[in-house]
Coordinates of C-alpha atoms and ligand atoms in Angstrom, one line a residue:
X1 CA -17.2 -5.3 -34.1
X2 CA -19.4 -7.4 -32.2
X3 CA -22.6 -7.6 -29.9
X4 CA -22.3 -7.9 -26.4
X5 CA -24.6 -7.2 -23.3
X6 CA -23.3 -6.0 -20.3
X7 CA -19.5 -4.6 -20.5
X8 CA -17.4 -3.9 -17.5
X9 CA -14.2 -1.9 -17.7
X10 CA -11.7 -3.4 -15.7
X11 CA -10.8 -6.4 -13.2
X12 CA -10.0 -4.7 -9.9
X13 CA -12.5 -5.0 -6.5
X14 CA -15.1 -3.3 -8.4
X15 CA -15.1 -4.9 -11.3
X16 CA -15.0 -8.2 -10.2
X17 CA -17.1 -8.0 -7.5
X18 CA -19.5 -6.6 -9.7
X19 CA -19.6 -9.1 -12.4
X20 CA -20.0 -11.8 -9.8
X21 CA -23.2 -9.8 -7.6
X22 CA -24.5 -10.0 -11.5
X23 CA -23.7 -13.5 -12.2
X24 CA -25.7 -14.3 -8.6
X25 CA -28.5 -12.6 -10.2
X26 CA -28.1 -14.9 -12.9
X27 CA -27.2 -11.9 -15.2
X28 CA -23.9 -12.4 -17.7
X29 CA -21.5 -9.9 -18.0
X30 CA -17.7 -9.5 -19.4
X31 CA -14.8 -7.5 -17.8
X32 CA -12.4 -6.4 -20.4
X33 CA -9.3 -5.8 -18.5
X34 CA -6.2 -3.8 -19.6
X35 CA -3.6 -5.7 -18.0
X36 CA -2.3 -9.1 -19.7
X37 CA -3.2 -11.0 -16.1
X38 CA -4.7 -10.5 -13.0
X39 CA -3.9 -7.6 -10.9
X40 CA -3.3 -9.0 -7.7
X41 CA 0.0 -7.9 -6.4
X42 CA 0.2 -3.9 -6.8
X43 CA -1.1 -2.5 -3.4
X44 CA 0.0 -5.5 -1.2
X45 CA -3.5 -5.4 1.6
X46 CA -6.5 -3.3 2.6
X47 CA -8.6 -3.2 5.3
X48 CA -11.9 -4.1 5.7
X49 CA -14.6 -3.1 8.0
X50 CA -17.7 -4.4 8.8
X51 CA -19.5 -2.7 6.4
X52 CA -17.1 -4.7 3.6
X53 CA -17.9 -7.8 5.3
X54 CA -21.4 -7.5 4.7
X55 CA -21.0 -6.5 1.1
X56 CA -18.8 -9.8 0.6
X57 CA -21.3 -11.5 3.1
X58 CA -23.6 -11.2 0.0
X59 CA -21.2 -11.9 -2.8
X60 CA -20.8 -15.1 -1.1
X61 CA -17.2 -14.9 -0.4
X62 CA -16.6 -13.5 3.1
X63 CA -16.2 -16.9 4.7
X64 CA -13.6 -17.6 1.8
X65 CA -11.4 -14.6 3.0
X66 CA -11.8 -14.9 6.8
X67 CA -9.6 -18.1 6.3
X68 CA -6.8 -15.6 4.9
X69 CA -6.8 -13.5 8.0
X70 CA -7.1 -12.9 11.2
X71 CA -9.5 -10.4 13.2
X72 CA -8.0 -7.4 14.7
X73 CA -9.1 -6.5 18.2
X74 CA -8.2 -3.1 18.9
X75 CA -6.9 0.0 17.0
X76 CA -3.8 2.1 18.3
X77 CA -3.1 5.6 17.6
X78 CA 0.2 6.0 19.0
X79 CA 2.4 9.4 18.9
X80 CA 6.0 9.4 18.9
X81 CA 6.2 13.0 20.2
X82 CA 5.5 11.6 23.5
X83 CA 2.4 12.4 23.9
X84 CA -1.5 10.7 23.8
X85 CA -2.0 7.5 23.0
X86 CA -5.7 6.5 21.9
X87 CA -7.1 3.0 21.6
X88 CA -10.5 1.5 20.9
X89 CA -11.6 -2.2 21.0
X90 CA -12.5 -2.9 17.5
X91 CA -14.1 -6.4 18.3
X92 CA -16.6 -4.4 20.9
X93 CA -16.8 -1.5 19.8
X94 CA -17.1 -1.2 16.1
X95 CA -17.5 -5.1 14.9
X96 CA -15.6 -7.2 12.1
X97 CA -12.4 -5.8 11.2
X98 CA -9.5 -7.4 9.1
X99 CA -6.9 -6.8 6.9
X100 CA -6.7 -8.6 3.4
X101 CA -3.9 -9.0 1.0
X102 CA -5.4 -7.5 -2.3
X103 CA -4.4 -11.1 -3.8
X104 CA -6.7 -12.7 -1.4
X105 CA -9.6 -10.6 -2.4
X106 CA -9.0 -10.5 -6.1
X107 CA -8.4 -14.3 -6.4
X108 CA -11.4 -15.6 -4.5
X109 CA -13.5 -12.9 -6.2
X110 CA -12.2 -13.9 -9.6
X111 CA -12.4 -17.6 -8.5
X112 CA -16.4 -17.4 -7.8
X113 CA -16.9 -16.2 -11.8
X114 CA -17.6 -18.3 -14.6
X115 CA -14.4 -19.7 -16.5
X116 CA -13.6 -16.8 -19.0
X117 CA -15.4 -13.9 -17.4
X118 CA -12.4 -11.7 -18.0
X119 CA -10.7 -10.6 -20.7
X120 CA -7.0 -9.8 -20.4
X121 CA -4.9 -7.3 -22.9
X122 CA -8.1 -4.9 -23.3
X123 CA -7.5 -1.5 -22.7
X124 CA -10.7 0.4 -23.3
X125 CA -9.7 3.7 -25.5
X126 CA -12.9 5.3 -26.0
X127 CA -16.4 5.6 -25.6
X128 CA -18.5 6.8 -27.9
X129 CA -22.7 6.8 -28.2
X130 CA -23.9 5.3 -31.9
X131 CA -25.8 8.3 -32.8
X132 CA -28.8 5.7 -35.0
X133 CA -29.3 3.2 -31.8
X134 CA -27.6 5.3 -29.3
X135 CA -25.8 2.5 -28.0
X136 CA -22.4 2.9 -26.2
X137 CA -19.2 1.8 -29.0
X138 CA -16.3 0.6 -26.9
X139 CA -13.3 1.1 -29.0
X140 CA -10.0 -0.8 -27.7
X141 CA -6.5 0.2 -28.4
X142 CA -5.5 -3.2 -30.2
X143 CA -8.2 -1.2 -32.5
X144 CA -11.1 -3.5 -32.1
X145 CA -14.3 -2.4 -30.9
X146 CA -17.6 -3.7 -28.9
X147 CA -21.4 -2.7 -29.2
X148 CA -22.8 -2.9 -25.8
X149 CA -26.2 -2.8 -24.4
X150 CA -25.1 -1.8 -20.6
X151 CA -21.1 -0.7 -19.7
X152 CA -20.3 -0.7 -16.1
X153 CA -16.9 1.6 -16.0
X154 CA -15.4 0.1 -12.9
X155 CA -11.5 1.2 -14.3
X156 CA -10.5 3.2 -11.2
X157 CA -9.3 6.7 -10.6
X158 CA -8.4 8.0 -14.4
X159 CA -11.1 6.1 -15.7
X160 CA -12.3 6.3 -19.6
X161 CA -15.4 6.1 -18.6
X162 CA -16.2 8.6 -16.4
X163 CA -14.6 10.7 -19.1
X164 CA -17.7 9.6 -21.6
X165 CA -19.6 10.7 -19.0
X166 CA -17.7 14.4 -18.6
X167 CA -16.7 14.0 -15.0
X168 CA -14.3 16.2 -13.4
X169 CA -10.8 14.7 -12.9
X170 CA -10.2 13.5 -9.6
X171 CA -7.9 15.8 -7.5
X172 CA -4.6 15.1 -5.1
X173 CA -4.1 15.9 -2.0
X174 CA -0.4 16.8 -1.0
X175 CA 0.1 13.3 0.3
X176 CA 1.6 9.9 -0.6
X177 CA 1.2 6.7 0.7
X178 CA 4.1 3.5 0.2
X179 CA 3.0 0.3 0.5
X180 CA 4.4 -3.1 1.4
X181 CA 4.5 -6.8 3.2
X182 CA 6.9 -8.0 5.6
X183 CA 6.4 -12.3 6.2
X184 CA 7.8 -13.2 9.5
X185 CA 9.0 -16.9 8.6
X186 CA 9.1 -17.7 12.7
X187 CA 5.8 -15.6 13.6
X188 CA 5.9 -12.0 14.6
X189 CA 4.4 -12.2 17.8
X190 CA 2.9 -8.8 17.2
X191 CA -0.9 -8.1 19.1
X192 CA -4.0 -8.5 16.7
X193 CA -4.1 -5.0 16.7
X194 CA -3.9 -2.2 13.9
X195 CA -1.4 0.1 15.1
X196 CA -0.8 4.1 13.8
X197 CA 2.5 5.6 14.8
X198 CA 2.7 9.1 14.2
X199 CA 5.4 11.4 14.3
X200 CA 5.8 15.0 12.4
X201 CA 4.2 15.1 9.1
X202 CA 4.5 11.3 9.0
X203 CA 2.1 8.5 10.1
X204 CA 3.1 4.8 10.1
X205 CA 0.4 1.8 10.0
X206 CA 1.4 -1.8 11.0
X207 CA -1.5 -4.1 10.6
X208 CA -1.2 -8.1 10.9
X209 CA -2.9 -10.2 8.5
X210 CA -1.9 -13.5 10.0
X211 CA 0.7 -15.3 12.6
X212 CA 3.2 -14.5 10.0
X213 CA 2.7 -11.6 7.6
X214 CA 2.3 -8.0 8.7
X215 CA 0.6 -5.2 6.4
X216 CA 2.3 -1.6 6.5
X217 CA 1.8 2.1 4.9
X218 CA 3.5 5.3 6.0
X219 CA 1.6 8.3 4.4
X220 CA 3.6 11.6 3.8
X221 CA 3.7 14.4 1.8
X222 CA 4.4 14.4 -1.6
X223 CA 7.7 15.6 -2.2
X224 CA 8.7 13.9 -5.3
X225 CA 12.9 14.0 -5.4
X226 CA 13.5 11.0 -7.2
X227 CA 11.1 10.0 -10.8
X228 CA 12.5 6.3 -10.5
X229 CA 10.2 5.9 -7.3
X230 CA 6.9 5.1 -9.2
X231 CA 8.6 2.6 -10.2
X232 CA 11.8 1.0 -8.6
X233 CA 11.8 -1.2 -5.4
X234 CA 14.9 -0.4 -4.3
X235 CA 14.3 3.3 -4.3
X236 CA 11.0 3.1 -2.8
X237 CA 12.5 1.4 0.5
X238 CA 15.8 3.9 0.6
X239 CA 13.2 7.0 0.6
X240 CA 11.3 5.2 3.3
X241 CA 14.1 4.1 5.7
X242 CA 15.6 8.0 5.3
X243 CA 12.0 9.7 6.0
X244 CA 11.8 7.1 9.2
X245 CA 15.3 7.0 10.6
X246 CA 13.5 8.7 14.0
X247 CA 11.2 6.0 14.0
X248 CA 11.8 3.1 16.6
X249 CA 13.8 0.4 15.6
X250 CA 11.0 -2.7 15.2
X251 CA 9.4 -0.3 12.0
X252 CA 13.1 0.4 10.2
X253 CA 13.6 -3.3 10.8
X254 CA 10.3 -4.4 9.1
X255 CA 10.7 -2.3 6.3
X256 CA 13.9 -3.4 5.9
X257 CA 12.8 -7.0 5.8
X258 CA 9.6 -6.4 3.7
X259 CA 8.8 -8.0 0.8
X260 CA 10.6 -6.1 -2.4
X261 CA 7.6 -7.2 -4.7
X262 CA 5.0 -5.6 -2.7
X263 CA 6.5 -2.5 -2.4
X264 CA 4.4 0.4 -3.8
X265 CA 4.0 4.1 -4.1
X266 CA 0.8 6.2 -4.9
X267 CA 0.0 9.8 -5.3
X268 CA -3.1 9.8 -3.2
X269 CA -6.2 11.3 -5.2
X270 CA -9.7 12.1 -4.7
X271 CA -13.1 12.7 -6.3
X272 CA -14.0 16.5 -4.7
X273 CA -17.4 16.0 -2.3
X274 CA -18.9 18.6 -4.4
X275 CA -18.4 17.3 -7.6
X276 CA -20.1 13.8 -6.0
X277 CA -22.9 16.0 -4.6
X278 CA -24.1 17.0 -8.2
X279 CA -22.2 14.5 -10.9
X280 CA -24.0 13.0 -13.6
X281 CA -22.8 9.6 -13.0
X282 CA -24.7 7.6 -15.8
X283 CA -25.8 8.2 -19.2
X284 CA -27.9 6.2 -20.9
X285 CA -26.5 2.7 -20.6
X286 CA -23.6 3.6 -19.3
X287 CA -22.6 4.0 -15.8
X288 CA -19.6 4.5 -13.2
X289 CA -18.7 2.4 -9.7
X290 CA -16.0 2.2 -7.5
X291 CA -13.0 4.8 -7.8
X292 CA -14.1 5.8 -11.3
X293 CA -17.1 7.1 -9.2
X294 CA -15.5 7.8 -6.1
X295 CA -11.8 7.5 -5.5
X296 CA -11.3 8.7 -1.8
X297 CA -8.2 9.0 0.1
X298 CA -6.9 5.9 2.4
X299 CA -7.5 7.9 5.2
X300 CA -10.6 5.9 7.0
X301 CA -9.9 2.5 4.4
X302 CA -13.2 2.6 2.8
X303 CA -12.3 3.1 -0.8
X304 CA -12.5 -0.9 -1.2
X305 CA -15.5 -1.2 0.8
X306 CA -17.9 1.2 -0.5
X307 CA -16.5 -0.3 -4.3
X308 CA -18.0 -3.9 -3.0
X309 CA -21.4 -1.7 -1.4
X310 CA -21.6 -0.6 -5.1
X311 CA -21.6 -3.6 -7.1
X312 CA -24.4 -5.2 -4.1
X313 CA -26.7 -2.4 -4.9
X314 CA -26.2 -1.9 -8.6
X315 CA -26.5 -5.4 -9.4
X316 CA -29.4 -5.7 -7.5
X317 CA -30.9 -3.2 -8.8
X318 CA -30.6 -4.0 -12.9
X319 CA -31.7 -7.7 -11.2
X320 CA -35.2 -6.0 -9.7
X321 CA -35.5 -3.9 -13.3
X322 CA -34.1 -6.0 -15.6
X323 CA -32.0 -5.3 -18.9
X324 CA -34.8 -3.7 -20.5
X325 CA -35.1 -0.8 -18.1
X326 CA -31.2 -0.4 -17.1
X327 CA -31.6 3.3 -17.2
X328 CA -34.1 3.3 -14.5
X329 CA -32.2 0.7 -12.7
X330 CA -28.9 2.9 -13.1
X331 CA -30.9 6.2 -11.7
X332 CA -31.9 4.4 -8.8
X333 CA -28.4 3.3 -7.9
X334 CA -27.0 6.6 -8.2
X335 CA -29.9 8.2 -6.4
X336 CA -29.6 5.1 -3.6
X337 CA -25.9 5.6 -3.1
X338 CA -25.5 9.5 -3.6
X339 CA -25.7 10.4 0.3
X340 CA -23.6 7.0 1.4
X341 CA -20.9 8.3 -0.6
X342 CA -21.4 11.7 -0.2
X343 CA -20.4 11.0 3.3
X344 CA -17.6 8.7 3.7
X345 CA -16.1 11.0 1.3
X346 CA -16.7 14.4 2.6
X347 CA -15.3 12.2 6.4
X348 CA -12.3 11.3 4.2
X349 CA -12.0 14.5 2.5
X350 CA -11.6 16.4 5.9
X351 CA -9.0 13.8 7.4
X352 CA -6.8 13.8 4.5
X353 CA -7.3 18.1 4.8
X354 CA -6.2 18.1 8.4
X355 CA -3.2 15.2 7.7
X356 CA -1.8 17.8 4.5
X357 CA -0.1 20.8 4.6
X358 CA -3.2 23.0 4.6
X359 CA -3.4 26.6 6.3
X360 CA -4.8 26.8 9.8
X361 CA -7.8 28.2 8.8
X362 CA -8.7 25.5 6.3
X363 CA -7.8 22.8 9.7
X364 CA -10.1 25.1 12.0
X365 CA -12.7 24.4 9.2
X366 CA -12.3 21.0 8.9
X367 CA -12.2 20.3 12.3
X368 CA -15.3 22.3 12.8
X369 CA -17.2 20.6 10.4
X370 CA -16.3 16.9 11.7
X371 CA -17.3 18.0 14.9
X372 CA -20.6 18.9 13.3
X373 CA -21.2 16.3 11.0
X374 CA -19.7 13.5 12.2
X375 CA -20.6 13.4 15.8
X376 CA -20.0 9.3 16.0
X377 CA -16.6 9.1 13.8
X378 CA -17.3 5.5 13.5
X379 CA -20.6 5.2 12.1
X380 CA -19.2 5.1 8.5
X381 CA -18.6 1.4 9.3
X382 CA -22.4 0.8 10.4
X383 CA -23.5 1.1 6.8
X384 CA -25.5 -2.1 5.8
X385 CA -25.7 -2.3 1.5
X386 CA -28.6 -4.6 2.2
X387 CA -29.6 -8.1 0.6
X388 CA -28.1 -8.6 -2.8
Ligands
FAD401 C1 -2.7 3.8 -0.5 C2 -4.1 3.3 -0.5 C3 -4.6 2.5 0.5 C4 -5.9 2.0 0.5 N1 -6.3 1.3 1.6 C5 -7.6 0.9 1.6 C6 -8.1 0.1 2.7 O1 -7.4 -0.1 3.7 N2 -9.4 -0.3 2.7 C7 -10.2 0.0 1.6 O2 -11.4 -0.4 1.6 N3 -9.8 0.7 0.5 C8 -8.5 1.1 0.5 N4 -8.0 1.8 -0.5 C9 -8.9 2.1 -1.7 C10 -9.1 0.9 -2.6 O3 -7.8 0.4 -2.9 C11 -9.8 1.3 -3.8 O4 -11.0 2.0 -3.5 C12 -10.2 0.1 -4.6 O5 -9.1 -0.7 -5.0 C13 -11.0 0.5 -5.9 O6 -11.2 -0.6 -6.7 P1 -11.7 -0.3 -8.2 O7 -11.9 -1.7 -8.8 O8 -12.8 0.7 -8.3 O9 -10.4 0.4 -8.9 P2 -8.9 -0.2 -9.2 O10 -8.5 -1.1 -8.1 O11 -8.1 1.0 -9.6 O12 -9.2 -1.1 -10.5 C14 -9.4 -0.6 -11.8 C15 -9.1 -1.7 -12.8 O13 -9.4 -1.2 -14.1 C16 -8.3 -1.5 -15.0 N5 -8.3 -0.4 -16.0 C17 -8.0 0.9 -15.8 N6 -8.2 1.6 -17.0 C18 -8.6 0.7 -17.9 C19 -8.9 0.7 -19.3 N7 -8.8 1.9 -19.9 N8 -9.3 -0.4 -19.9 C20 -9.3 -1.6 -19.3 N9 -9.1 -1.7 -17.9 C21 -8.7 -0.6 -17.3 C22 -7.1 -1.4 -14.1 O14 -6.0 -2.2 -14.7 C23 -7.6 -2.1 -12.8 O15 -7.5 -3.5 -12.9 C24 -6.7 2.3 -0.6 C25 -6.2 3.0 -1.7 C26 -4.9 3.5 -1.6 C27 -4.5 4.3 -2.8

């Protein structure tokens, strides 16, 4: 067992990003990561919005990533039942929008951290408070265990962590979500534009990242028929091709031709508004960010986003308190953030209500309360997490 100051759980956006907003602050930290190497191919891209940009405006790194991609200038809702077709100028109406392969963003944030930051092979087991100096005892399934002043639980949607801290389990909706690249070796001559097609219960994305490689999802129910999906490639894109057979040609054909590796499938999950509205989400020392804190469905893309908002203001405020007075530093970041949250959450909640197979009173409701709360739909992307 050994001494060490600031512990964060796991190496995805949240992590890293948070190690390195603390590292700009001149504060050390370790991530202690479960997988043997960098997670960087699961969940092939995500979008970013201009609130994202300004969190990685911050971290230092934005001007890194807009090199990997290019900027989208509209966004398409098209529906295959012949009817409406809705479309907004993202460049003029809403601001910096672009879609990053999860690579990208994981290598450039691990990049900009001091050599040996992370440590790979370390699952986190338990968490436990010493009852004498009631500092937090990491214990590690290869048995060993770590005395920390400060952990930052950044280890996603069935995090340890938040379990130390007797959070509810986050909750699913009825909905999945498959995942994948398609590279275009001759250029896909597709418009900058992020384009929904929806049809029945089933909505396709198609978003380019660059002249040459194209970002997809298609959400749908979950209706699990066949256990090897989680897992296999080759099953994943069967399921897919059958669900969009009535789809035009140009999707089958780029799912076809997608990348095998990137393929992915994910039970889409949630942390309830409610619980966010009154969770404890640190104790003591100890702490929660990203989707430990607030896994949100896909639905508006801000999951990523509002994980780099988090490390900004966290780190900035242990940086304005200092070690010695994390607690206080920890209440104001959960105080600061509560209502940000709250809100892209709740937005998210309702969308992913009206997308499931929920009664028609339960859509009147949601739809109601958008209408009421959300007058501008947009203004989850105006968000600014301030100076780091
Ligand atoms: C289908 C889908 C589409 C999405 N699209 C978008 C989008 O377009 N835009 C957007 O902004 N967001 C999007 N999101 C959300 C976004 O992916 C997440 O919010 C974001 O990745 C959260 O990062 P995180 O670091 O908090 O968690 P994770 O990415 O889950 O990282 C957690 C890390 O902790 C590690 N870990 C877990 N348990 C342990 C343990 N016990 N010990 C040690 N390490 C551990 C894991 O291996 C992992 O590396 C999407 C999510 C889904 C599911």
């Amino acid at each position: 067992m050994y001494d060490d100051q600031v512990v964060i759980i796991g190496a995805g956006i949240c992590g890293l990003s948070t190690a390195l907003a603390l590292h700009k602050k001149g504060i050390k930290s370790v991530v202690m990561e479960r997988s043997e190497s960098l997670r960087n191919v699961t969940g092939a891209a995500i979008t970013i919005r201009p609130n994202g940009w300004r969190a990685l405006d911050q971290l230092g790194v934005a001007d890194i990533l807009r090199h990997t991609t290019i900027p989208l200038q509209r966004e398409k809702v098209v529906s295959l039942d012949g009817e409406r077709q809705q479309e907004i100028s993202l460049y003029h109406c809403v601001g910096e929008t672009r879609c990053l392969r999860r690579k990208d963003i994981i290598d450039t944030l691990y990049a900009a951290l001091p050599p040996s930051t992370v440590k790979f092979s370390c699952q986190l087991e338990s968490v436990k408070q010493d009852p004498h100096t009631t500092k937090p005892i990491l214990r590690f399934m290869d048995g060993s265990s770590i005395i920390a002043k400060v952990v930052i639980g950044c280890d996603g949607d069935k995090s340890i962590v938040a379990n130390f801290l007797n959070l509810a389990p986050a909750k699913m909706f009825s909905l999945c979500e498959v995942r994948g690249l398609t590279y275009y070796p001759n250029g896909h001559s597709l418009a900058h534009e992020f384009t929904s097609f929806k049809k029945d219960n089933l909505l396709v994305g198609r978003i380019p990242i660059d002249n040459n490689l194209v970002y997809w999802f298609c959400t749908q129910p979950y209706n699990l028929k066949d256990e090897r999906i989680w897992k296999d490639p080759e099953v994943i894109q069967h399921n897919t091709l059958e669900l969009l057979s009535n789809y035009p040609q140009e999707i089958q054909e780029m799912i076809k031709t997608t990348d095998m590796k990137s393929l992915s499938f994910k039970r889409l999950r949630y942390r309830a508004p409610w619980h966010l509205s009154t969770g404890t989400f640190s104790r003591g020392t100890v702490i929660v960010a990203g989707d430990a804190k607030h896994v949100m469905g896909p639905f508006l893309g801000q999951g990523g986003s509002a994980a780099l908002e988090d490390a900004v203001v966290l780190a900035r405020n242990i940086a304005q308190l200092g070690l010695n007075h994390v607690e206080e530093a920890f209440n104001r970041f959960v105080r600061q953030r509560r209502i940000r949250v709250l809100r892209v959450s709740l937005q998210t909640y309702f969308i992913g209500m009206l997308s499931s197979n929920s009664s028609r009173l339960k859509k009147f409701i949601c739809i109601l309360l958008v209408i009421l709360l959300f007058r501008n739909q947009k203004s989850h992307m105006d968000y600014d997490c301030g100076t780091l």
